[in-house]
């Protein structure tokens, strides 16, 4: 199966986790694009969705799915999003699309986080993918030095501004043997808005599209 077909299979499998009347948190990225197309088929069944990025909100509206403000909804029973890397412990690196802050907010607000991806995203240890970190622009150098202190090679994502008006630093070369500890540590650096480690609140279920169908890890 081609990579896109694997993403699509994972996206389709996520529909099984959605119940009638749910408000669905919707992540960002190419796998989520497939999910939005699938979700559109359930339009009448759900009460709407909360979007993690402007791109996601635009695609949802274009498919006729009602986009709701997180502050207006009582709870988010389910959140569906992709990942750049995932482990068997359901720890993730996210933010390849730069939407990590709103993604982390909705993940935290959700009762169940269903992560969808193709099988290539499953790794034994996080960190091969350069860790995205959203940073307040004036703190770029300060945070860069703090990351270098952890042994990372920080690099600015060129020509990119997040939906929140901030920059993204990528931390390469980070040994992430303890994702929870690393997330807590980077969270402490003044100027960091969000680190793309989703370990304190990881996924509840991982749906991985592969050659032989969709593998479920929980
Ligand atoms: C966006 C994300 C995406 O979920 C992540 O980058 C995976 O994207 P894709 O589904 O295109 O591989 O975190 O901020």
mmCIF file of C-alpha atoms and ligand atoms in Angstrom:
data_model
loop_
_atom_site.group_PDB
_atom_site.id
_atom_site.type_symbol
_atom_site.label_atom_id
_atom_site.label_comp_id
_atom_site.label_asym_id
_atom_site.label_seq_id
_atom_site.Cartn_x
_atom_site.Cartn_y
_atom_site.Cartn_z
ATOM 1 C CA UNK A 1 0.000 0.000 0.000
ATOM 2 C CA UNK A 2 1.194 3.481 -0.863
ATOM 3 C CA UNK A 3 1.912 5.803 2.103
ATOM 4 C CA UNK A 4 -1.180 7.925 1.356
ATOM 5 C CA UNK A 5 -3.366 4.818 1.308
ATOM 6 C CA UNK A 6 -1.958 3.858 4.717
ATOM 7 C CA UNK A 7 -2.797 7.321 6.066
ATOM 8 C CA UNK A 8 -6.278 7.069 4.597
ATOM 9 C CA UNK A 9 -6.839 3.628 6.139
ATOM 10 C CA UNK A 10 -5.826 4.957 9.582
ATOM 11 C CA UNK A 11 -8.088 7.991 9.106
ATOM 12 C CA UNK A 12 -11.019 5.772 8.186
ATOM 13 C CA UNK A 13 -10.419 3.521 11.197
ATOM 14 C CA UNK A 14 -10.709 6.531 13.515
ATOM 15 C CA UNK A 15 -14.396 6.868 12.605
ATOM 16 C CA UNK A 16 -15.107 3.771 14.726
ATOM 17 C CA UNK A 17 -14.214 5.790 17.830
ATOM 18 C CA UNK A 18 -16.765 8.542 17.158
ATOM 19 C CA UNK A 19 -20.170 8.381 18.800
ATOM 20 C CA UNK A 20 -23.440 10.058 17.966
ATOM 21 C CA UNK A 21 -23.591 13.671 19.215
ATOM 22 C CA UNK A 22 -19.820 13.942 19.707
ATOM 23 C CA UNK A 23 -17.907 17.147 19.251
ATOM 24 C CA UNK A 24 -14.729 16.061 17.518
ATOM 25 C CA UNK A 25 -11.352 17.717 18.040
ATOM 26 C CA UNK A 26 -9.558 17.785 14.709
ATOM 27 C CA UNK A 27 -5.766 17.963 14.376
ATOM 28 C CA UNK A 28 -3.686 19.112 11.421
ATOM 29 C CA UNK A 29 -1.606 17.665 8.615
ATOM 30 C CA UNK A 30 -2.010 15.417 5.592
ATOM 31 C CA UNK A 31 -3.316 12.389 7.521
ATOM 32 C CA UNK A 32 -5.901 14.602 9.180
ATOM 33 C CA UNK A 33 -6.926 15.905 5.766
ATOM 34 C CA UNK A 34 -7.958 12.345 4.926
ATOM 35 C CA UNK A 35 -9.743 12.177 8.276
ATOM 36 C CA UNK A 36 -11.726 15.367 7.572
ATOM 37 C CA UNK A 37 -12.874 13.893 4.269
ATOM 38 C CA UNK A 38 -14.035 10.765 6.115
ATOM 39 C CA UNK A 39 -15.628 12.800 8.920
ATOM 40 C CA UNK A 40 -17.707 14.701 6.362
ATOM 41 C CA UNK A 41 -19.563 11.431 5.750
ATOM 42 C CA UNK A 42 -20.712 11.527 9.427
ATOM 43 C CA UNK A 43 -21.829 15.167 9.336
ATOM 44 C CA UNK A 44 -25.347 14.427 10.521
ATOM 45 C CA UNK A 45 -24.112 12.231 13.354
ATOM 46 C CA UNK A 46 -21.739 14.674 15.080
ATOM 47 C CA UNK A 47 -22.440 18.064 16.652
ATOM 48 C CA UNK A 48 -19.411 19.683 14.997
ATOM 49 C CA UNK A 49 -15.685 19.915 15.473
ATOM 50 C CA UNK A 50 -12.986 22.016 17.109
ATOM 51 C CA UNK A 51 -10.120 22.826 14.737
ATOM 52 C CA UNK A 52 -6.432 22.918 15.669
ATOM 53 C CA UNK A 53 -5.393 25.212 12.819
ATOM 54 C CA UNK A 54 -6.726 27.677 10.297
ATOM 55 C CA UNK A 55 -6.025 25.162 7.502
ATOM 56 C CA UNK A 56 -8.045 22.504 9.315
ATOM 57 C CA UNK A 57 -10.953 24.887 9.982
ATOM 58 C CA UNK A 58 -10.983 25.891 6.301
ATOM 59 C CA UNK A 59 -11.071 22.268 5.139
ATOM 60 C CA UNK A 60 -13.788 21.368 7.652
ATOM 61 C CA UNK A 61 -15.982 24.256 6.523
ATOM 62 C CA UNK A 62 -15.378 23.362 2.878
ATOM 63 C CA UNK A 63 -16.678 19.844 3.662
ATOM 64 C CA UNK A 64 -19.740 21.234 5.466
ATOM 65 C CA UNK A 65 -18.586 20.401 9.005
ATOM 66 C CA UNK A 66 -19.526 22.965 11.666
ATOM 67 C CA UNK A 67 -16.451 24.505 13.318
ATOM 68 C CA UNK A 68 -16.917 25.332 17.006
ATOM 69 C CA UNK A 69 -14.854 27.461 19.408
ATOM 70 C CA UNK A 70 -13.248 25.418 22.187
ATOM 71 C CA UNK A 71 -14.477 27.980 24.728
ATOM 72 C CA UNK A 72 -18.047 27.412 23.620
ATOM 73 C CA UNK A 73 -18.092 23.635 24.030
ATOM 74 C CA UNK A 74 -18.411 21.823 27.322
ATOM 75 C CA UNK A 75 -16.126 18.934 26.531
ATOM 76 C CA UNK A 76 -14.353 17.295 23.643
ATOM 77 C CA UNK A 77 -15.053 13.556 23.870
ATOM 78 C CA UNK A 78 -12.567 12.687 21.140
ATOM 79 C CA UNK A 79 -9.532 14.252 19.473
ATOM 80 C CA UNK A 80 -8.092 12.831 16.261
ATOM 81 C CA UNK A 81 -4.664 13.950 15.075
ATOM 82 C CA UNK A 82 -1.542 12.740 13.284
ATOM 83 C CA UNK A 83 2.073 12.576 14.445
ATOM 84 C CA UNK A 84 5.598 12.963 13.138
ATOM 85 C CA UNK A 85 6.865 10.170 15.383
ATOM 86 C CA UNK A 86 5.135 7.794 17.802
ATOM 87 C CA UNK A 87 6.315 5.109 20.218
ATOM 88 C CA UNK A 88 4.676 2.005 21.648
ATOM 89 C CA UNK A 89 4.271 4.037 24.867
ATOM 90 C CA UNK A 90 1.984 6.413 22.886
ATOM 91 C CA UNK A 91 4.418 9.290 23.299
ATOM 92 C CA UNK A 92 4.560 11.534 20.239
ATOM 93 C CA UNK A 93 6.502 14.188 18.421
ATOM 94 C CA UNK A 94 4.118 16.583 16.710
ATOM 95 C CA UNK A 95 4.270 20.000 15.108
ATOM 96 C CA UNK A 96 5.692 19.178 11.692
ATOM 97 C CA UNK A 97 2.893 21.344 10.322
ATOM 98 C CA UNK A 98 3.556 24.053 12.909
ATOM 99 C CA UNK A 99 0.149 23.711 14.599
ATOM 100 C CA UNK A 100 1.461 22.167 17.828
ATOM 101 C CA UNK A 101 0.135 24.745 20.304
ATOM 102 C CA UNK A 102 -3.529 24.480 19.364
ATOM 103 C CA UNK A 103 -3.067 20.725 18.936
ATOM 104 C CA UNK A 104 -1.756 20.412 22.478
ATOM 105 C CA UNK A 105 -4.600 22.531 23.858
ATOM 106 C CA UNK A 106 -7.262 20.353 22.245
ATOM 107 C CA UNK A 107 -5.426 17.131 23.157
ATOM 108 C CA UNK A 108 -5.410 18.285 26.784
ATOM 109 C CA UNK A 109 -9.105 19.200 26.639
ATOM 110 C CA UNK A 110 -10.095 15.872 25.122
ATOM 111 C CA UNK A 111 -11.283 12.729 26.842
ATOM 112 C CA UNK A 112 -9.791 10.405 24.231
ATOM 113 C CA UNK A 113 -6.886 11.143 21.900
ATOM 114 C CA UNK A 114 -6.827 8.915 18.817
ATOM 115 C CA UNK A 115 -3.579 9.299 16.887
ATOM 116 C CA UNK A 116 -3.602 8.311 13.210
ATOM 117 C CA UNK A 117 -0.515 7.744 11.086
ATOM 118 C CA UNK A 118 1.144 5.533 8.533
ATOM 119 C CA UNK A 119 3.428 2.840 9.870
ATOM 120 C CA UNK A 120 6.650 4.745 9.115
ATOM 121 C CA UNK A 121 5.898 7.036 12.065
ATOM 122 C CA UNK A 122 6.407 4.266 14.643
ATOM 123 C CA UNK A 123 9.897 4.556 16.187
ATOM 124 C CA UNK A 124 11.669 2.879 19.120
ATOM 125 C CA UNK A 125 12.895 6.240 20.490
ATOM 126 C CA UNK A 126 11.712 9.779 19.729
ATOM 127 C CA UNK A 127 14.115 12.339 18.308
ATOM 128 C CA UNK A 128 15.135 11.407 14.790
ATOM 129 C CA UNK A 129 12.509 13.928 13.595
ATOM 130 C CA UNK A 130 13.752 17.425 14.566
ATOM 131 C CA UNK A 131 11.647 18.430 17.576
ATOM 132 C CA UNK A 132 9.452 21.485 16.763
ATOM 133 C CA UNK A 133 9.185 24.145 19.464
ATOM 134 C CA UNK A 134 6.941 27.214 19.164
ATOM 135 C CA UNK A 135 8.741 30.249 20.575
ATOM 136 C CA UNK A 136 7.899 33.923 21.154
ATOM 137 C CA UNK A 137 10.035 35.721 18.524
ATOM 138 C CA UNK A 138 12.023 37.884 20.989
ATOM 139 C CA UNK A 139 13.154 34.728 22.836
ATOM 140 C CA UNK A 140 14.661 33.022 19.769
ATOM 141 C CA UNK A 141 18.306 33.369 20.893
ATOM 142 C CA UNK A 142 17.580 32.722 24.564
ATOM 143 C CA UNK A 143 15.672 29.513 23.851
ATOM 144 C CA UNK A 144 18.222 28.504 21.199
ATOM 145 C CA UNK A 145 21.014 28.713 23.793
ATOM 146 C CA UNK A 146 18.974 26.758 26.340
ATOM 147 C CA UNK A 147 18.376 24.016 23.766
ATOM 148 C CA UNK A 148 22.071 23.939 22.895
ATOM 149 C CA UNK A 149 22.671 23.415 26.616
ATOM 150 C CA UNK A 150 20.691 20.177 26.299
ATOM 151 C CA UNK A 151 22.975 19.070 23.464
ATOM 152 C CA UNK A 152 20.558 20.005 20.694
ATOM 153 C CA UNK A 153 21.264 21.804 17.437
ATOM 154 C CA UNK A 154 18.507 24.428 17.204
ATOM 155 C CA UNK A 155 17.464 25.716 13.799
ATOM 156 C CA UNK A 156 14.868 28.322 12.870
ATOM 157 C CA UNK A 157 12.131 27.168 10.495
ATOM 158 C CA UNK A 158 12.612 29.594 7.635
ATOM 159 C CA UNK A 159 9.828 31.842 6.378
ATOM 160 C CA UNK A 160 7.253 30.481 8.773
ATOM 161 C CA UNK A 161 4.925 32.127 11.286
ATOM 162 C CA UNK A 162 2.513 30.059 13.371
ATOM 163 C CA UNK A 163 -1.234 30.735 13.530
ATOM 164 C CA UNK A 164 -0.397 32.447 16.861
ATOM 165 C CA UNK A 165 2.205 34.810 15.351
ATOM 166 C CA UNK A 166 5.270 33.001 16.686
ATOM 167 C CA UNK A 167 8.330 31.229 15.271
ATOM 168 C CA UNK A 168 9.278 27.550 15.253
ATOM 169 C CA UNK A 169 12.689 26.308 16.328
ATOM 170 C CA UNK A 170 13.615 22.740 15.413
ATOM 171 C CA UNK A 171 15.848 20.924 17.888
ATOM 172 C CA UNK A 172 17.979 18.325 16.109
ATOM 173 C CA UNK A 173 20.238 15.831 17.745
ATOM 174 C CA UNK A 174 18.249 15.534 20.973
ATOM 175 C CA UNK A 175 18.503 12.234 22.807
ATOM 176 C CA UNK A 176 14.935 11.812 24.080
ATOM 177 C CA UNK A 177 15.271 8.778 26.311
ATOM 178 C CA UNK A 178 12.707 10.166 28.777
ATOM 179 C CA UNK A 179 10.044 12.104 26.810
ATOM 180 C CA UNK A 180 8.042 13.182 29.888
ATOM 181 C CA UNK A 181 11.119 14.630 31.592
ATOM 182 C CA UNK A 182 12.262 16.326 28.372
ATOM 183 C CA UNK A 183 8.808 17.869 27.833
ATOM 184 C CA UNK A 184 8.779 19.223 31.390
ATOM 185 C CA UNK A 185 12.295 20.589 30.994
ATOM 186 C CA UNK A 186 11.731 22.440 27.717
ATOM 187 C CA UNK A 187 8.371 23.745 29.006
ATOM 188 C CA UNK A 188 10.355 25.623 31.678
ATOM 189 C CA UNK A 189 12.391 27.766 29.259
ATOM 190 C CA UNK A 190 10.989 31.329 29.236
ATOM 191 C CA UNK A 191 9.803 32.166 25.730
ATOM 192 C CA UNK A 192 8.747 28.615 24.898
ATOM 193 C CA UNK A 193 5.062 28.541 24.026
ATOM 194 C CA UNK A 194 4.814 24.829 23.288
ATOM 195 C CA UNK A 195 7.215 21.948 22.800
ATOM 196 C CA UNK A 196 6.137 19.360 20.246
ATOM 197 C CA UNK A 197 6.572 16.481 22.676
ATOM 198 C CA UNK A 198 3.207 14.950 23.546
ATOM 199 C CA UNK A 199 4.168 12.689 26.444
ATOM 200 C CA UNK A 200 2.583 14.243 29.561
ATOM 201 C CA UNK A 201 -0.660 13.933 27.597
ATOM 202 C CA UNK A 202 0.128 11.344 24.962
ATOM 203 C CA UNK A 203 -2.305 9.476 22.750
ATOM 204 C CA UNK A 204 -4.779 6.965 24.158
ATOM 205 C CA UNK A 205 -4.881 4.920 20.970
ATOM 206 C CA UNK A 206 -2.531 4.776 18.018
ATOM 207 C CA UNK A 207 -3.947 3.654 14.653
ATOM 208 C CA UNK A 208 -1.162 2.811 12.223
ATOM 209 C CA UNK A 209 -1.929 2.154 8.581
ATOM 210 C CA UNK A 210 0.426 -0.437 7.139
ATOM 211 C CA UNK A 211 0.843 -3.075 4.450
ATOM 212 C CA UNK A 212 -1.502 -5.464 6.253
ATOM 213 C CA UNK A 213 -4.223 -3.086 7.377
ATOM 214 C CA UNK A 214 -4.463 -0.915 10.476
ATOM 215 C CA UNK A 215 -2.532 -1.849 13.611
ATOM 216 C CA UNK A 216 -4.061 -0.684 16.902
ATOM 217 C CA UNK A 217 -1.697 0.172 19.771
ATOM 218 C CA UNK A 218 -3.090 1.158 23.159
HETATM 219 C C1 LIG B 1 0.984 19.226 12.516
HETATM 220 C C2 LIG B 1 1.213 17.869 13.067
HETATM 221 C C3 LIG B 1 0.905 16.713 12.184
HETATM 222 O O1 LIG B 1 -0.008 15.878 12.822
HETATM 223 C C4 LIG B 1 2.178 15.973 11.903
HETATM 224 O O2 LIG B 1 3.120 16.860 11.323
HETATM 225 C C5 LIG B 1 1.945 14.802 10.936
HETATM 226 O O3 LIG B 1 1.599 15.274 9.680
HETATM 227 P P1 LIG B 1 1.245 14.323 8.472
HETATM 228 O O4 LIG B 1 -0.057 13.677 8.785
HETATM 229 O O5 LIG B 1 1.175 15.253 7.285
HETATM 230 O O6 LIG B 1 2.363 13.316 8.339
HETATM 231 O O7 LIG B 1 1.640 17.682 14.181
HETATM 232 O O8 LIG B 1 1.409 20.235 13.403
#
